[in-house]
């Protein structure tokens, strides 16, 4: 008998509100899709209620080493939450069940968050050792996407429809946003982000928009045949604007001051005859890790430095991490570059 699979539609755009479509292929960073193995049985139809899978004359997908068959596998050294397709499906999972005017992720009850996460797990799976990390990454990504999307909704014209909100929920949401208490907290948060600056004279930060820093790193690596760019190169790329003829210029006085200090420190080591990893110099200039993050790298910090929660200002306590530097796709590009180089030498 014939078996069939219902797959979720991936990527941005279309199917707002988490609605799924059939026969959609996935080609983002070559995700691993595991397939169930049908046993030689002519028994009745069984359906796995925990996944969008229906099997005729077959059994529901089973686990293999903790990985659910028939779903896309996530792993920290391959396809993960920094991928735009995965993060897009995080957004779809909460949009499908946004039935109350939650103002931010912290206001969402745990039971509702669990429902969003369960919806996300209908598409993706991972090894058991990644359970806690996957939930943490999901909550963070869902919180970021929820905040950004709700800000856009509030600025939209009222005659434009919001696919994941009913008219009643939208009206309640707008009333809450206009409440004096919310406006006061919002203004305070804005002032905190400005760090003493004013809107008239604001020193801008990064400029890559909604593209995550890990994605920026991977794109830069692809252009260099899979070679990981230095932390300083990433900072310069995400804090610069194009001024024409392939020339870039750093944004704001803060970025210019930081890169000047970095170059001076690099030159200091060179004059002393000390050969040192540029990424260690970068970590020294920024003052080490703070809460597991490195200034200018954000969520890409662990692609360069091992997380050390006890390190607040010591550069020597963090070393480059070679395990989670690049995704499997970038590693494959590296191999292809080597093969092409060998072919050129042979010819």
XYZ file of C-alpha atoms in Angstrom, residues 72-264:
193
model
C 13.821 17.439 9.884
C 16.718 16.931 12.280
C 18.313 19.924 14.012
C 21.819 19.870 15.469
C 24.133 22.555 16.809
C 26.843 21.716 14.269
C 24.405 21.747 11.330
C 20.916 23.117 10.767
C 19.947 25.112 13.867
C 17.801 28.018 15.038
C 20.018 30.637 13.384
C 18.786 29.412 9.997
C 16.123 31.743 8.589
C 13.868 28.833 7.569
C 13.903 27.362 11.070
C 13.338 30.742 12.714
C 10.546 31.373 10.220
C 8.792 28.230 11.407
C 9.252 29.384 15.003
C 7.241 32.448 14.023
C 4.574 30.327 12.341
C 4.194 28.192 15.465
C 3.176 31.116 17.678
C 1.198 32.885 14.960
C -0.998 29.792 14.630
C -2.061 30.131 18.284
C -1.963 33.860 19.024
C -5.461 34.140 20.509
C -4.791 36.705 23.251
C -3.203 40.199 23.144
C 0.128 39.198 24.700
C 2.392 42.246 24.776
C 5.665 40.302 24.946
C 6.955 36.771 25.496
C 7.256 37.124 29.282
C 3.491 37.730 29.461
C 2.714 34.479 27.675
C 1.641 31.711 30.113
C 3.882 28.648 30.249
C 1.045 26.423 29.043
C 0.693 28.540 25.893
C 4.457 28.540 25.297
C 4.420 24.744 25.569
C 1.697 24.624 22.936
C 3.771 26.776 20.582
C 6.789 24.549 21.149
C 4.736 21.395 20.551
C 3.538 22.824 17.250
C 7.146 23.525 16.249
C 8.166 19.952 17.125
C 5.693 18.586 14.598
C 8.203 19.574 11.938
C 11.601 19.291 13.661
C 13.409 16.765 15.819
C 16.799 16.533 17.540
C 18.832 14.209 19.706
C 17.812 13.979 23.396
C 20.972 15.747 24.581
C 19.794 18.874 22.732
C 16.371 19.008 24.450
C 17.178 21.767 26.947
C 19.221 23.770 24.438
C 16.523 23.512 21.766
C 13.829 24.756 24.133
C 16.026 27.658 25.251
C 16.783 28.639 21.657
C 13.113 28.322 20.703
C 11.974 30.587 23.550
C 14.604 33.192 22.711
C 13.796 33.166 18.995
C 10.040 33.209 19.637
C 10.449 36.142 22.029
C 12.519 38.135 19.536
C 10.154 37.418 16.646
C 7.066 38.139 18.749
C 8.413 41.520 19.849
C 9.448 42.551 16.348
C 6.206 41.401 14.722
C 4.001 43.123 17.298
C 5.898 46.387 16.803
C 5.180 46.157 13.081
C 1.505 45.391 13.703
C 1.121 48.443 15.926
C 2.503 50.694 13.177
C 0.261 49.209 10.465
C -2.722 51.131 9.155
C -5.969 49.938 10.711
C -7.526 49.092 7.357
C -4.818 46.513 6.708
C -5.582 43.044 7.980
C -3.324 41.049 10.308
C -3.624 37.386 9.369
C -2.798 35.915 12.774
C -4.986 38.301 14.822
C -8.737 38.518 15.083
C -10.232 42.006 15.045
C -11.085 41.702 18.733
C -7.575 40.646 19.753
C -6.052 43.402 17.635
C -8.273 46.066 19.211
C -7.328 44.896 22.717
C -3.648 44.842 21.737
C -3.730 48.422 20.427
C -5.528 49.661 23.556
C -2.860 48.082 25.748
C -0.089 49.667 23.688
C -1.689 53.083 24.184
C -2.101 52.671 27.927
C -0.069 55.287 29.899
C 1.756 52.604 31.929
C 2.916 50.803 28.787
C 3.974 54.048 27.108
C 5.999 54.977 30.191
C 7.819 51.624 30.262
C 8.419 51.785 26.514
C 9.990 55.239 26.754
C 12.184 54.102 29.642
C 13.385 51.096 27.660
C 14.156 53.361 24.692
C 16.217 55.687 26.903
C 18.119 52.701 28.283
C 18.971 51.553 24.765
C 20.197 55.026 23.862
C 22.596 54.891 26.848
C 22.564 58.629 27.446
C 22.367 59.586 23.757
C 19.527 61.578 22.245
C 17.339 60.848 19.264
C 18.723 63.978 17.582
C 22.295 62.708 17.935
C 22.167 58.940 17.947
C 25.234 56.749 17.381
C 23.841 53.747 15.449
C 24.806 50.141 16.156
C 24.762 47.164 13.800
C 22.990 47.532 10.480
C 22.317 43.960 9.227
C 18.631 44.252 10.059
C 16.771 40.977 10.632
C 19.689 38.833 9.405
C 21.296 37.139 12.408
C 25.035 37.494 13.009
C 25.635 33.717 12.566
C 24.048 33.990 9.128
C 26.336 36.928 8.318
C 29.339 34.828 9.375
C 28.260 31.915 7.173
C 27.726 34.161 4.147
C 31.160 35.709 4.613
C 32.702 32.231 4.940
C 31.078 31.080 1.702
C 32.720 33.956 -0.169
C 36.110 32.838 1.197
C 35.813 29.160 0.284
C 34.646 28.167 3.756
C 37.296 30.060 5.714
C 35.894 31.567 8.909
C 36.294 35.386 8.931
C 37.933 37.010 11.929
C 35.754 38.463 14.668
C 36.936 41.954 13.686
C 35.908 41.349 10.056
C 32.429 40.371 11.216
C 32.176 43.454 13.406
C 33.284 45.716 10.578
C 30.806 44.096 8.171
C 27.838 44.479 10.527
C 28.699 48.036 11.567
C 29.496 49.576 8.174
C 27.547 51.073 5.303
C 28.399 51.099 1.614
C 29.479 54.523 0.334
C 29.910 53.513 -3.304
C 32.432 51.705 -5.509
C 32.688 48.753 -3.076
C 33.877 51.100 -0.343
C 32.453 50.864 3.166
C 32.445 53.231 6.098
C 31.977 52.450 9.785
C 28.762 53.754 11.358
C 29.069 56.091 14.321
C 31.903 57.279 16.525
C 31.709 54.219 18.809
C 32.421 51.759 15.992
C 35.265 53.888 14.655
C 36.835 54.219 18.106
C 36.618 50.476 18.740
C 38.218 49.495 15.400
C 40.955 52.057 15.966
C 41.757 50.519 19.363
C 41.731 47.041 17.826
C 44.171 48.001 15.052
C 46.460 49.738 17.553
